[in-house]
Tab-separated table of C-alpha atoms in Angstrom:
chain	number	residue	atom	x	y	z
A	1	MET	CA	0.000	0.000	0.000
A	2	PRO	CA	1.534	3.365	-1.011
A	3	ILE	CA	2.257	5.956	1.658
A	4	SER	CA	-0.088	8.919	1.434
A	5	ARG	CA	1.413	12.368	1.658
A	6	PRO	CA	-0.323	15.326	3.248
A	7	THR	CA	-1.878	17.524	0.576
A	8	GLY	CA	-0.493	21.020	0.151
A	9	LEU	CA	2.799	20.133	1.794
A	10	THR	CA	5.714	20.747	-0.584
A	11	LYS	CA	9.490	20.931	-0.261
A	12	SER	CA	9.407	24.652	-0.993
A	13	ALA	CA	6.685	25.324	1.605
A	14	ILE	CA	8.545	23.273	4.198
A	15	SER	CA	11.840	25.046	3.469
A	16	ALA	CA	10.235	28.501	3.556
A	17	ASN	CA	8.499	27.795	6.845
A	18	ALA	CA	11.655	26.281	8.315
A	19	LEU	CA	13.560	29.446	7.372
A	20	ALA	CA	10.876	31.650	8.919
A	21	LEU	CA	11.013	29.614	12.122
A	22	ILE	CA	14.829	29.733	12.224
A	23	ASP	CA	14.794	33.497	11.601
A	24	VAL	CA	12.616	33.947	14.692
A	25	GLU	CA	13.857	31.257	17.077
A	26	GLY	CA	17.356	30.408	15.844
A	27	LEU	CA	18.881	27.087	14.895
A	28	ASP	CA	19.309	25.850	18.451
A	29	ALA	CA	15.577	26.166	19.125
A	30	PHE	CA	14.535	24.785	15.722
A	31	SER	CA	12.875	21.370	15.646
A	32	THR	CA	10.837	19.390	13.169
A	33	ARG	CA	8.142	19.165	15.839
A	34	LYS	CA	7.833	22.973	15.911
A	35	LEU	CA	7.947	23.101	12.127
A	36	GLY	CA	5.227	20.469	11.861
A	37	ALA	CA	3.059	22.427	14.297
A	38	ARG	CA	3.606	25.597	12.272
A	39	LEU	CA	2.512	23.746	9.124
A	40	GLY	CA	-0.394	21.983	10.852
A	41	VAL	CA	1.020	18.474	10.369
A	42	GLU	CA	2.782	15.868	12.461
A	43	ALA	CA	6.565	16.216	12.365
A	44	MET	CA	6.822	12.790	10.717
A	45	ALA	CA	4.926	14.120	7.676
A	46	LEU	CA	7.944	16.290	6.895
A	47	TYR	CA	10.087	13.197	6.404
A	48	HIS	CA	8.125	12.297	3.263
A	49	HIS	CA	9.751	15.340	1.669
A	50	PHE	CA	13.026	15.534	3.614
A	51	PRO	CA	14.080	12.086	4.887
A	52	SER	CA	16.430	13.649	7.461
A	53	LYS	CA	16.934	16.883	9.349
A	54	GLN	CA	20.265	17.224	7.506
A	55	LEU	CA	18.485	17.186	4.140
A	56	LEU	CA	15.993	19.743	5.459
A	57	ALA	CA	18.909	21.964	6.504
A	58	ALA	CA	20.359	21.607	2.991
A	59	GLY	CA	16.950	22.551	1.572
A	60	VAL	CA	16.852	25.719	3.676
A	61	ALA	CA	20.414	26.576	2.563
A	62	ALA	CA	19.397	26.055	-1.083
A	63	LEU	CA	16.372	28.308	-0.545
A	64	LEU	CA	18.615	31.028	0.883
A	65	GLN	CA	21.067	30.685	-1.998
A	66	SER	CA	18.200	30.946	-4.485
A	67	GLN	CA	17.306	34.328	-2.953
A	68	VAL	CA	20.590	35.890	-4.093
A	69	ALA	CA	19.826	38.312	-6.923
A	70	ILE	CA	21.831	37.340	-9.998
A	71	PRO	CA	23.477	40.265	-11.820
A	72	PRO	CA	22.827	40.893	-15.517
A	73	ASP	CA	25.110	39.084	-17.960
A	74	ASP	CA	26.323	42.266	-19.649
A	75	LEU	CA	28.760	43.127	-16.836
A	76	GLY	CA	32.464	42.318	-16.907
A	77	TRP	CA	33.558	39.426	-14.708
A	78	ARG	CA	34.823	41.619	-11.891
A	79	SER	CA	31.673	43.756	-11.725
A	80	TRP	CA	29.464	40.679	-12.030
A	81	LEU	CA	31.242	38.813	-9.236
A	82	GLY	CA	31.304	41.927	-7.046
A	83	GLN	CA	27.603	42.566	-7.440
A	84	ALA	CA	26.802	38.891	-6.843
A	85	ALA	CA	28.978	38.848	-3.701
A	86	ARG	CA	27.287	41.989	-2.353
A	87	ASN	CA	23.857	40.500	-3.077
A	88	TRP	CA	24.856	37.280	-1.313
A	89	ARG	CA	26.190	39.223	1.666
A	90	ALA	CA	22.940	41.221	1.924
A	91	MET	CA	20.883	38.015	1.847
A	92	ALA	CA	23.063	36.367	4.509
A	93	LEU	CA	22.973	39.411	6.795
A	94	ALA	CA	19.168	39.429	6.479
A	95	HIS	CA	19.131	35.872	7.930
A	96	PRO	CA	21.914	35.821	10.561
A	97	LYS	CA	20.311	33.010	12.574
A	98	ALA	CA	20.252	30.788	9.480
A	99	PHE	CA	23.782	31.702	8.398
A	100	PRO	CA	25.377	28.507	9.782
A	101	LEU	CA	23.321	26.575	7.214
A	102	LEU	CA	25.024	28.495	4.406
A	103	ALA	CA	28.422	27.666	5.853
A	104	ALA	CA	27.494	23.997	6.286
A	105	HIS	CA	26.032	23.737	2.774
A	106	PRO	CA	28.134	25.968	0.493
A	107	ALA	CA	26.903	26.667	-3.021
A	108	LYS	CA	28.095	23.966	-5.420
A	109	GLU	CA	25.215	24.341	-7.851
A	110	GLY	CA	22.327	26.659	-8.529
A	111	ALA	CA	22.032	29.975	-10.334
A	112	LEU	CA	24.674	31.808	-8.309
A	113	PHE	CA	27.414	29.192	-8.627
A	114	GLU	CA	26.577	28.459	-12.267
A	115	GLY	CA	26.652	32.197	-13.025
A	116	GLN	CA	30.017	32.596	-11.308
A	117	CYS	CA	31.467	29.712	-13.315
A	118	ARG	CA	29.976	31.023	-16.568
A	119	VAL	CA	31.364	34.533	-16.045
A	120	LEU	CA	34.802	33.248	-15.048
A	121	ALA	CA	34.917	30.865	-18.016
A	122	ALA	CA	33.974	33.730	-20.347
A	123	ALA	CA	36.858	35.710	-18.826
A	124	GLY	CA	39.267	32.966	-19.850
A	125	LEU	CA	39.432	30.298	-17.141
A	126	GLY	CA	38.898	26.644	-17.952
A	127	PRO	CA	35.917	24.905	-16.321
A	128	ALA	CA	37.867	23.434	-13.376
A	129	ASP	CA	39.707	26.698	-12.680
A	130	ALA	CA	36.472	28.703	-12.988
A	131	ALA	CA	34.802	26.440	-10.418
A	132	ARG	CA	37.845	26.692	-8.138
A	133	ALA	CA	37.844	30.506	-8.390
A	134	ALA	CA	34.107	30.567	-7.619
A	135	HIS	CA	34.716	28.403	-4.545
A	136	ILE	CA	37.496	30.753	-3.417
A	137	ALA	CA	35.249	33.811	-3.827
A	138	ASN	CA	32.432	32.024	-1.980
A	139	ALA	CA	34.734	30.992	0.863
A	140	PHE	CA	35.757	34.630	1.266
A	141	VAL	CA	32.127	35.804	1.338
A	142	LEU	CA	31.190	33.134	3.893
A	143	GLY	CA	34.120	33.932	6.161
A	144	SER	CA	33.665	37.667	5.917
A	145	VAL	CA	29.942	37.523	6.621
A	146	GLN	CA	30.476	35.137	9.521
A	147	GLY	CA	32.898	37.643	11.034
A	148	GLU	CA	30.514	40.501	10.363
A	149	ILE	CA	27.641	38.715	12.102
A	150	ALA	CA	29.850	37.961	15.114
A	151	ASP	CA	31.546	41.380	15.409
A	152	PRO	CA	30.361	44.054	12.960
A	153	ALA	CA	32.676	46.767	14.296
A	154	ALA	CA	35.808	44.651	13.873
A	155	MET	CA	34.850	43.820	10.299
A	156	ALA	CA	34.197	47.384	9.094
A	157	GLY	CA	35.630	47.730	5.587
A	158	VAL	CA	36.920	44.160	5.447
A	159	PHE	CA	34.344	42.936	2.940
A	160	GLU	CA	35.034	45.506	0.216
A	161	ARG	CA	38.812	45.435	0.670
A	162	GLY	CA	38.782	41.655	0.731
A	163	LEU	CA	36.818	41.528	-2.530
A	164	VAL	CA	39.521	43.623	-4.192
A	165	MET	CA	42.216	41.265	-2.939
A	166	VAL	CA	40.349	38.111	-3.989
A	167	PHE	CA	39.512	39.558	-7.396
A	168	ASP	CA	43.116	40.696	-7.929
A	169	GLY	CA	44.176	37.084	-7.399
A	170	ILE	CA	41.526	35.836	-9.806
A	171	ALA	CA	42.629	38.462	-12.354
A	172	LYS	CA	46.187	37.083	-12.187
A	173	SER	CA	44.840	33.573	-12.771
A	174	ILE	CA	42.823	34.776	-15.760
A	175	GLN	CA	45.918	36.443	-17.195
A	176	ARG	CA	47.943	33.263	-16.665
A	177	ALA	CA	45.217	31.267	-18.451
A	178	ARG	CA	45.300	33.724	-21.369
A	179	ASP	CA	49.092	33.348	-21.481
A	180	ASN	CA	48.648	29.546	-21.421
A	181	ALA	CA	50.582	29.315	-18.158
A	182	PRO	CA	49.651	26.729	-15.499
A	183	ALA	CA	47.005	27.765	-13.008
A	184	ASP	CA	48.333	29.318	-9.836
A	185	PHE	CA	45.576	28.206	-7.481
């Protein structure tokens, strides 16, 4: 006999409600029981859509990442990456209680990561180097935002200056790729 699923309950609705609950109560207070109550279902009903709390956490992280506004394609790589990083930072700072989910589930797919790779490949990096450069940029954003959430005063100006430094390194890698030299990262 097939398992019946509650009607109206979707992965996107569960993720959105989980994020709303985390934004209010924080990750430490979050539970599937509370989420089920918020949605008007038993907590076990959530497991039809997310077989584990870890997969639910990944779903919330993916929802957050999908909220990052993607810049237009007509920008140069540096402007595109800068705008995307600032958009990502703004999204993360709007959800500080959910931020650990972004750190635990870094972007490896989705519109943001695919856009970063596309822009970097168009600038001259091969696919593997473009993905590596995107991961480096994302690691900087994650670390910078984590520091900003913990101690905003200590991090004043770090984000913008750090972007320049990261992008200068990527620019050198792009130039090396154009010169057919081995990658330096």
